[in-house]
PDB file of C-alpha atoms in Angstrom:
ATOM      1  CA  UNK A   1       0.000   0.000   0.000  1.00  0.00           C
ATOM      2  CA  UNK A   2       2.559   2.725   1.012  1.00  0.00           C
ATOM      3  CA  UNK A   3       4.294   2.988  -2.607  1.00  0.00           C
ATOM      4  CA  UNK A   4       1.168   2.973  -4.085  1.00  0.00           C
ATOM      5  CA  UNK A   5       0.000   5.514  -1.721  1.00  0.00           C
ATOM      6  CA  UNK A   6       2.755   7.794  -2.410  1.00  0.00           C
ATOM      7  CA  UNK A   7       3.217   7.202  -6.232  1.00  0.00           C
ATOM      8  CA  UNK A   8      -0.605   8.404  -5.812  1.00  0.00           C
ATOM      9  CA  UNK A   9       0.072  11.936  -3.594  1.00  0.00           C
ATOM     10  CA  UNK A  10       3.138  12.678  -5.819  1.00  0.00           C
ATOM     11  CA  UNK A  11      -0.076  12.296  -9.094  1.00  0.00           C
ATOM     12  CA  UNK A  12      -1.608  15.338  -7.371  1.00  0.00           C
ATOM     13  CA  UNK A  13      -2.905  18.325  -9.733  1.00  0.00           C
ATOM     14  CA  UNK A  14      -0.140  19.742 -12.034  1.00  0.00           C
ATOM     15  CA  UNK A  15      -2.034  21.658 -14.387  1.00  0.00           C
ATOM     16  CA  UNK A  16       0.998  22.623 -16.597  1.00  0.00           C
ATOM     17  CA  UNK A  17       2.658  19.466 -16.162  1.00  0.00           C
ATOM     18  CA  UNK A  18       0.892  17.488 -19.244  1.00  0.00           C
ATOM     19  CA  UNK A  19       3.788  14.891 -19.821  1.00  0.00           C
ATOM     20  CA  UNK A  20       4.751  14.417 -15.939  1.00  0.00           C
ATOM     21  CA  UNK A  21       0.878  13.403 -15.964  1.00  0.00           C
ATOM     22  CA  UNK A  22       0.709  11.444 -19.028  1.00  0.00           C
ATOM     23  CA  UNK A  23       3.906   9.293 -17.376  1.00  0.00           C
ATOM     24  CA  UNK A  24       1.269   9.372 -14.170  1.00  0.00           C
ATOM     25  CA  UNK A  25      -1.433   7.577 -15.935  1.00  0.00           C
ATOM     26  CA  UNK A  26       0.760   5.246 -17.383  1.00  0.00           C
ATOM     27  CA  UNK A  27       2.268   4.159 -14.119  1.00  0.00           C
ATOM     28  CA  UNK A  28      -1.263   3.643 -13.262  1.00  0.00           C
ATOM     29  CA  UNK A  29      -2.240   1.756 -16.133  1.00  0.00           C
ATOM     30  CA  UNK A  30       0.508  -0.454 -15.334  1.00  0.00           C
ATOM     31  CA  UNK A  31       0.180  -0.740 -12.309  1.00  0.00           C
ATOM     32  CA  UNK A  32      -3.329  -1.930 -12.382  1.00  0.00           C
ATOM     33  CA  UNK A  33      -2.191  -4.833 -14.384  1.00  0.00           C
ATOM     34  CA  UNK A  34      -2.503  -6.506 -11.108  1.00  0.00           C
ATOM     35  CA  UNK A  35      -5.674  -7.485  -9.505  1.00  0.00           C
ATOM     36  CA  UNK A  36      -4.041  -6.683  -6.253  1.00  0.00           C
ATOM     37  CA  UNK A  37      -3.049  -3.191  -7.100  1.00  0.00           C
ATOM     38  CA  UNK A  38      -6.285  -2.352  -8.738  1.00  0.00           C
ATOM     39  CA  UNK A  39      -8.010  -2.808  -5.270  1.00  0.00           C
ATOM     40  CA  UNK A  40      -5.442  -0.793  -3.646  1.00  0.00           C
ATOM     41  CA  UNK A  41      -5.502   2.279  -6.535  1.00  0.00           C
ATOM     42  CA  UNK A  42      -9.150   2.519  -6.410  1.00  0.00           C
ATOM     43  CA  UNK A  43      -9.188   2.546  -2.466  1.00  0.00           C
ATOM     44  CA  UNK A  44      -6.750   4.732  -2.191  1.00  0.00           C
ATOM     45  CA  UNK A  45      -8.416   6.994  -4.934  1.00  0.00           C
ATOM     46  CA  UNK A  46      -6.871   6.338  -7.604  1.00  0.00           C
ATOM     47  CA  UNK A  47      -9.634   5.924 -10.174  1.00  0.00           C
ATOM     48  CA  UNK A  48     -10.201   9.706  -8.969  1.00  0.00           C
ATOM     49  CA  UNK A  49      -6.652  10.714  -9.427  1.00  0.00           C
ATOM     50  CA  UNK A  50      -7.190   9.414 -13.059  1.00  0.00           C
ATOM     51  CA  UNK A  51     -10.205  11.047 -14.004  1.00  0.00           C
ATOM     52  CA  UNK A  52      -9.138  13.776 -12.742  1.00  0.00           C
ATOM     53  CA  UNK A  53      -5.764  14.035 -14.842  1.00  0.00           C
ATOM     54  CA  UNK A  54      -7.663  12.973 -17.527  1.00  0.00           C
ATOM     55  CA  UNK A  55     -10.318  16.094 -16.859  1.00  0.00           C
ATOM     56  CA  UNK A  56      -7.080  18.657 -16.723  1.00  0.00           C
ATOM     57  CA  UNK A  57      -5.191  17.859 -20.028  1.00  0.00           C
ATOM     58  CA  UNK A  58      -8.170  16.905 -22.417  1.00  0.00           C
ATOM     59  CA  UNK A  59      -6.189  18.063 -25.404  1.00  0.00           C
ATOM     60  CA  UNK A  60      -2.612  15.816 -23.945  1.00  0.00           C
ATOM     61  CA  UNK A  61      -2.890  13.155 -26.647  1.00  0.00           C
ATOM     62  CA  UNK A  62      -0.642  10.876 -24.467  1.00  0.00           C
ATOM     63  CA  UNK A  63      -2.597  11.661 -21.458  1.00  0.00           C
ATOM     64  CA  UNK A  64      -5.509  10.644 -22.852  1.00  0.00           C
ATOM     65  CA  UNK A  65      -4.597   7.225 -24.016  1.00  0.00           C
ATOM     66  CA  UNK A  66      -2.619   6.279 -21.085  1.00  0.00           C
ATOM     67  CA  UNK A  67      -5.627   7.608 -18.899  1.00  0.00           C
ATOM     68  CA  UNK A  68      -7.886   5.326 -20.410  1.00  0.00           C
ATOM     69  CA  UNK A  69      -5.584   2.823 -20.795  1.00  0.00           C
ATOM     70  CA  UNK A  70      -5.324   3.190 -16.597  1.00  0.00           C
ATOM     71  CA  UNK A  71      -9.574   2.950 -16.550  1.00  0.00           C
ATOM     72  CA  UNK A  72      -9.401  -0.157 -18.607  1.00  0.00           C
ATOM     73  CA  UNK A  73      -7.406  -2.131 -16.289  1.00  0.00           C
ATOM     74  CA  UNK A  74      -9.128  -0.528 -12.940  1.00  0.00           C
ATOM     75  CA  UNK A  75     -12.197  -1.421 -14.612  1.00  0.00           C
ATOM     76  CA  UNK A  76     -11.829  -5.272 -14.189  1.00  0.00           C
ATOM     77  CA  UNK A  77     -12.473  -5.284 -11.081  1.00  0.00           C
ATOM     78  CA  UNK A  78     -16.751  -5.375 -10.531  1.00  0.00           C
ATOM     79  CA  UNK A  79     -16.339  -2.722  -8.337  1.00  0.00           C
ATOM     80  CA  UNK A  80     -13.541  -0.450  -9.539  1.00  0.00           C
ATOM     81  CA  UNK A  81     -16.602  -0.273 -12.761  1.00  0.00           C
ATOM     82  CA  UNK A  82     -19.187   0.814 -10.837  1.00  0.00           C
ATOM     83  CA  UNK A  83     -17.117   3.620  -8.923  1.00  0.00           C
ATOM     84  CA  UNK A  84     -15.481   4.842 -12.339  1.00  0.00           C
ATOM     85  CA  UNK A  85     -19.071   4.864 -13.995  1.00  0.00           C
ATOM     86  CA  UNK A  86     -20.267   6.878 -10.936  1.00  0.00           C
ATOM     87  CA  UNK A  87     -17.630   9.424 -10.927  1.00  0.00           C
ATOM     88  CA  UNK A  88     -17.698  10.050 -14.732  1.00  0.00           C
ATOM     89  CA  UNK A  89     -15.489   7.818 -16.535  1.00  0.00           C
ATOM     90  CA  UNK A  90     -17.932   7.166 -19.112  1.00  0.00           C
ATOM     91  CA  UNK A  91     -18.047  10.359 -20.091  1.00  0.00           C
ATOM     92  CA  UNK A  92     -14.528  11.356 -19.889  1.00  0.00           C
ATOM     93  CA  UNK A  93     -13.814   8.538 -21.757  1.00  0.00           C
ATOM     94  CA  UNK A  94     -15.768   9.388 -24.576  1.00  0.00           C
ATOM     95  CA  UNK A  95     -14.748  13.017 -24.563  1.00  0.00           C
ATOM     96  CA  UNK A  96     -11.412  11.592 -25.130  1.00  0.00           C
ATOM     97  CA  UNK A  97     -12.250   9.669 -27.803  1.00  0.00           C
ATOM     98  CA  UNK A  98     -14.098  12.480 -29.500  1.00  0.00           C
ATOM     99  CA  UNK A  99     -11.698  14.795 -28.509  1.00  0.00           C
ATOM    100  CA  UNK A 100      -8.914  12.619 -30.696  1.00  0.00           C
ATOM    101  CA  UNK A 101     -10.868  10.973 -33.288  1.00  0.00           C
ATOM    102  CA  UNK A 102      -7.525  10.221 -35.555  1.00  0.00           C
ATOM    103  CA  UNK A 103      -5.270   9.079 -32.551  1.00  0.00           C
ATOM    104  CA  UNK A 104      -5.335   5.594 -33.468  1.00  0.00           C
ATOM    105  CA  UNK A 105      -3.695   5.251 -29.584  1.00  0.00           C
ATOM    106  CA  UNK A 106      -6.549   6.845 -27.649  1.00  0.00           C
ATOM    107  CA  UNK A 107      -8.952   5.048 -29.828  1.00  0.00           C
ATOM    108  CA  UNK A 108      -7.464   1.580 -28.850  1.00  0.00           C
ATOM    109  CA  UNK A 109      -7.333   2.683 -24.896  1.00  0.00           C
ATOM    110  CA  UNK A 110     -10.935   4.101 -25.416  1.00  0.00           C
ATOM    111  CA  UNK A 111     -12.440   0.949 -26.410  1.00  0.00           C
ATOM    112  CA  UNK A 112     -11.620  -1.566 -24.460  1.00  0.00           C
ATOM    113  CA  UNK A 113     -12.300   0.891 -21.356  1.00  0.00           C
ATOM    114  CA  UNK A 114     -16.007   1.027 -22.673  1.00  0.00           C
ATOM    115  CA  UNK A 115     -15.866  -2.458 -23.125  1.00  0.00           C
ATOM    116  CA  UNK A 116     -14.695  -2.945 -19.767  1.00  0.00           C
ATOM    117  CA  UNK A 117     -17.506  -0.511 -18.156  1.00  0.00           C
ATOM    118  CA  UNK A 118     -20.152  -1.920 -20.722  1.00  0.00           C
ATOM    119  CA  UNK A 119     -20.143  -5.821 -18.523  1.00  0.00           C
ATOM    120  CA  UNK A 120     -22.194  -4.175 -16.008  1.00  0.00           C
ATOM    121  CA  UNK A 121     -25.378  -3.862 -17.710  1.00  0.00           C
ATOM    122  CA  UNK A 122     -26.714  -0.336 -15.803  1.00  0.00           C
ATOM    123  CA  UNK A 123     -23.111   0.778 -17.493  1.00  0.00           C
ATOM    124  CA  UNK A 124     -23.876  -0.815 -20.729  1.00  0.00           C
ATOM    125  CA  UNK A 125     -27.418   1.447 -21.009  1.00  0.00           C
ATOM    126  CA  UNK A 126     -25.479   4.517 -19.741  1.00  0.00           C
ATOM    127  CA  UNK A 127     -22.799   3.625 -22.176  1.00  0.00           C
ATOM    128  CA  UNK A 128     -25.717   3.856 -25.244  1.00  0.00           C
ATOM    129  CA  UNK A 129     -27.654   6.362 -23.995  1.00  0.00           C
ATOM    130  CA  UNK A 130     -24.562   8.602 -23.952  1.00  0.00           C
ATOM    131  CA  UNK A 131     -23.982   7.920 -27.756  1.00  0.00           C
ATOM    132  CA  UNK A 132     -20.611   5.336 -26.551  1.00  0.00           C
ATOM    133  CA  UNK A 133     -21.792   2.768 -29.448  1.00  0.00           C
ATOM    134  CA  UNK A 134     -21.904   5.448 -32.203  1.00  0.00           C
ATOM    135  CA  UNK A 135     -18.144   6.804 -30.698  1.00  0.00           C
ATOM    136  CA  UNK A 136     -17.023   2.851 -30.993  1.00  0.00           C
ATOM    137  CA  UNK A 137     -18.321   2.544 -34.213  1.00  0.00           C
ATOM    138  CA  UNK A 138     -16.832   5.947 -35.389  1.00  0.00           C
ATOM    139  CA  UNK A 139     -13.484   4.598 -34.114  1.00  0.00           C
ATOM    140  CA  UNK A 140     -13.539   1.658 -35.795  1.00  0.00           C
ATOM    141  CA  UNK A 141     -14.480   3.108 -38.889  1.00  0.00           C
ATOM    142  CA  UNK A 142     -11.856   5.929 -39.089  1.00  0.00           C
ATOM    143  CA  UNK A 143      -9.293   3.411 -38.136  1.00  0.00           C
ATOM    144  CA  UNK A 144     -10.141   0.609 -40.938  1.00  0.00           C
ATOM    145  CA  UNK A 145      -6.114  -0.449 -40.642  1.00  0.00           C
ATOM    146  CA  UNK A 146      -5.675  -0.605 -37.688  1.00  0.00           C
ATOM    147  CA  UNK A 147      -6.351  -4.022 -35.940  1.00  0.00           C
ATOM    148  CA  UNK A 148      -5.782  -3.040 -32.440  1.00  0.00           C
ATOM    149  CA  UNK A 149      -8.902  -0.406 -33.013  1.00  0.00           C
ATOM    150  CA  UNK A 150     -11.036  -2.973 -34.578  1.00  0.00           C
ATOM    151  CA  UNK A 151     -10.573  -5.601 -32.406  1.00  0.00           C
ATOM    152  CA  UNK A 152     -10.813  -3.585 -29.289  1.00  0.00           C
ATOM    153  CA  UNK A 153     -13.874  -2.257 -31.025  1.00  0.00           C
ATOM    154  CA  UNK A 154     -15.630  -5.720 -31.322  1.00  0.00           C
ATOM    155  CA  UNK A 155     -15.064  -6.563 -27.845  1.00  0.00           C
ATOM    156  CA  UNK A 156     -16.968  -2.801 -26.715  1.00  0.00           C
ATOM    157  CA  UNK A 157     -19.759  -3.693 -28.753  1.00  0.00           C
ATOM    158  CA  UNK A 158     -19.829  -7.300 -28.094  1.00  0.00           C
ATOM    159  CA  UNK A 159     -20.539  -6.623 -24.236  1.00  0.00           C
ATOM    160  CA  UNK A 160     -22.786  -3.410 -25.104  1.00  0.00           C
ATOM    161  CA  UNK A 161     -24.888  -5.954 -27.468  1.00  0.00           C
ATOM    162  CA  UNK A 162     -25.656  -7.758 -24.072  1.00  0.00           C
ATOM    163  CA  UNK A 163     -28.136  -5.346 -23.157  1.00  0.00           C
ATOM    164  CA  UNK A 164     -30.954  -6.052 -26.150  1.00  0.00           C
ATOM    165  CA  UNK A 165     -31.642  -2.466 -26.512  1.00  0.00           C
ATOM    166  CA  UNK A 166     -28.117  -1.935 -27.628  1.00  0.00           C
ATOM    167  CA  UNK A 167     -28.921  -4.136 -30.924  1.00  0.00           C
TER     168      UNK A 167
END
């Protein structure tokens, strides 16, 4: 816990610090590689930390990807989903993908973080209602070549498809 804790006090606001925050997030995403260290992040606020980095450099192309990058791990834990969907992780999620419709990178973090959210089905019919299966499809469309996108694409719609008003 205590490296983790202090990895996550040194991630505090740095609003002119885009790359120092971008490296942030992607300490985070791999740290939450580990089932272990997702419980710890998101206890120790981490899944707040990330949003909230995410929230401060919307135009940080790196930022963005490794941000959601850090979501989609966090977000397979059950829990870690429902926190992130309640805090606004949907949404920032998506604003990143709109945000950087032609970075193939963000696109391939932002899917699989929707796909992650989208197995809990009152996330799956936020998810739609929020326009997140138009945003996957737009993804996948504007990034025919690239197979990360598409696959990552196919598994956000395959779990938003579980909800039959997704069809």
């Amino acid at each position: 816990f205590v490296e983790i804790e202090q990895w996550l006090r040194g991630c505090g606001p740095r609003p002119k610090a885009q790359k120092w925050q971008g490296h942030g997030c992607g300490a985070m995403q791999k740290l939450a590689m580990n089932e272990g260290n997702r419980v710890k992040i998101a206890y120790l606020g981490g899944s707040e930390t990330g949003l909230h980095e995410l929230g401060t450099h919307p135009k940080a192309t790196e930022c963005q990807d490794d941000g959601c990058f850090a979501l989609q791990n966090l977000a397979m834990n059950e829990d870690n989903r429902v926190k992130i969907a309640s805090l606004g992780g949907i949404e920032t999620v998506l604003h990143a993908m709109s945000t950087h419709p032609k970075a193939t990178e963000v696109q391939e973090c932002g899917c699989p973080a929707l796909g992650r959210l989208a197995i809990n089905e009152e996330t799956r019919v936020k998810i739609a209602s929020l326009d997140g299966i138009e945003t996957v499809l737009h993804a996948v469309s504007a990034h025919p070549k690239a197979t990360k996108v598409q696959e990552l694409g196919v598994f956000a719609m395959l779990n938003l498809a579980m909800n039959k008003g997704n069809r």
